[in-house]
Amino acid sequence: MQAEHLTKEDITYFKKRLLDMKEEAEAHIETDNNQDDELASVNNHPADLGTEQFEQQREAGFNLMRKEEITEIDDALQRIEDGTYGISEKSGKPIPKERLEVLPTASILVEEASDTE
């Protein structure tokens, strides 16, 4: 089922946005990992260890969110390949372009999202 409300240009545009989003998320993870390595090699005063542990836990949480975002991006890219991007996985109805602009990884309609919350 092809998303007839989206043109080839729209699909190309959203694919590029998704790839850019994925690249940015992967770069953040890589940067955070490099910073963790740098922090691990620095001898800190014992009083600083609590702050360092807090920062590491916070970054681990952000990295988990970024990995989940990458999974959602990969799913959206797969829907593009399958020809189902822009079609709700729940109802089969077209997802408005405006929603995809705000959330390119959207796989359901706004009203369907509120049904599951």
Coordinates of C-alpha atoms in Angstrom, one line a residue:
M1 CA 0.0 0.0 0.0
Q2 CA 1.8 3.2 -1.2
A3 CA 1.2 6.5 0.5
E4 CA -0.6 8.2 -2.4
H5 CA -0.8 11.5 -0.5
L6 CA 3.0 11.7 -0.6
T7 CA 4.9 12.5 -3.8
K8 CA 8.2 11.0 -4.8
E9 CA 9.8 14.3 -3.8
D10 CA 8.1 14.1 -0.4
I11 CA 9.5 10.6 0.1
T12 CA 13.0 11.7 -0.9
Y13 CA 12.7 14.7 1.4
F14 CA 11.6 12.6 4.4
K15 CA 14.2 9.9 3.7
K16 CA 17.0 12.5 3.8
R17 CA 15.6 14.0 7.0
L18 CA 15.5 10.6 8.6
L19 CA 19.1 9.8 7.5
D20 CA 20.3 13.2 8.8
M21 CA 18.5 12.5 12.2
K22 CA 20.1 9.1 12.4
E23 CA 23.6 10.5 11.7
E24 CA 23.1 13.2 14.3
A25 CA 22.0 10.7 17.0
E26 CA 24.9 8.3 16.2
A27 CA 27.3 11.3 16.4
H28 CA 26.0 12.2 19.8
I29 CA 26.4 8.6 21.1
E30 CA 30.0 8.5 19.7
T31 CA 30.8 11.9 21.3
D32 CA 29.4 10.9 24.6
N33 CA 31.3 7.6 24.6
N34 CA 34.6 9.5 23.8
Q35 CA 33.9 11.9 26.7
D36 CA 33.3 9.0 29.1
D37 CA 36.6 7.5 28.1
E38 CA 38.4 10.8 28.8
L39 CA 36.7 11.1 32.2
A40 CA 37.6 7.6 33.1
S41 CA 41.3 8.4 32.6
V42 CA 41.3 11.4 34.9
N43 CA 42.0 11.0 38.6
N44 CA 39.3 12.8 40.5
H45 CA 39.1 13.9 44.0
P46 CA 36.8 11.5 46.0
A47 CA 34.2 14.3 46.4
D48 CA 34.0 14.6 42.6
L49 CA 33.1 10.9 42.1
G50 CA 29.4 11.4 42.9
T51 CA 29.1 14.1 40.4
E52 CA 31.0 12.1 37.8
Q53 CA 28.7 9.0 38.4
F54 CA 25.6 11.2 38.1
E55 CA 26.9 12.6 34.8
Q56 CA 27.6 9.1 33.5
Q57 CA 24.2 7.9 34.5
R58 CA 22.5 10.9 32.9
E59 CA 24.5 10.4 29.7
A60 CA 23.6 6.7 29.7
G61 CA 20.0 7.6 29.9
F62 CA 20.4 10.1 27.0
N63 CA 22.2 7.4 25.0
L64 CA 19.4 4.9 25.6
M65 CA 16.9 7.5 24.3
R66 CA 19.1 8.1 21.2
K67 CA 19.3 4.4 20.5
E68 CA 15.5 4.1 20.7
E69 CA 15.3 7.1 18.4
I70 CA 17.7 5.3 15.9
T71 CA 15.4 2.2 16.1
E72 CA 12.4 4.3 15.3
I73 CA 14.3 6.0 12.4
D74 CA 15.4 2.6 11.0
D75 CA 11.7 1.4 11.2
A76 CA 10.6 4.5 9.3
L77 CA 13.4 4.0 6.7
Q78 CA 12.2 0.4 6.3
R79 CA 8.6 1.6 5.7
I80 CA 9.9 3.9 3.0
E81 CA 11.6 0.8 1.4
D82 CA 8.4 -1.2 1.8
G83 CA 6.2 1.6 0.3
T84 CA 4.2 2.0 3.5
Y85 CA 5.7 5.2 4.8
G86 CA 3.1 7.8 5.7
I87 CA 0.4 5.1 6.2
S88 CA -0.8 4.4 9.8
E89 CA 0.2 1.0 11.0
K90 CA -2.9 1.0 13.1
S91 CA -5.7 2.1 10.7
G92 CA -4.2 2.1 7.3
K93 CA -5.2 5.8 6.9
P94 CA -2.8 8.4 5.5
I95 CA -0.7 10.2 8.1
P96 CA -0.9 14.0 7.3
K97 CA 2.3 15.5 5.9
E98 CA 2.2 18.1 8.7
R99 CA 2.5 15.3 11.3
L100 CA 5.4 13.8 9.4
E101 CA 7.1 17.2 9.3
V102 CA 7.0 17.4 13.1
L103 CA 7.7 13.7 13.6
P104 CA 9.2 12.0 10.6
T105 CA 9.2 8.7 12.4
A106 CA 5.4 8.7 13.0
S107 CA 3.8 5.4 12.2
I108 CA 0.3 6.2 13.5
L109 CA -2.1 9.2 13.5
V110 CA -2.2 11.7 16.4
E111 CA -5.6 10.4 17.5
E112 CA -4.4 6.8 17.5
A113 CA -1.4 7.8 19.6
S114 CA -3.7 9.3 22.2
D115 CA -5.7 6.0 22.3
T116 CA -2.6 4.1 23.4
E117 CA -1.6 6.6 26.1

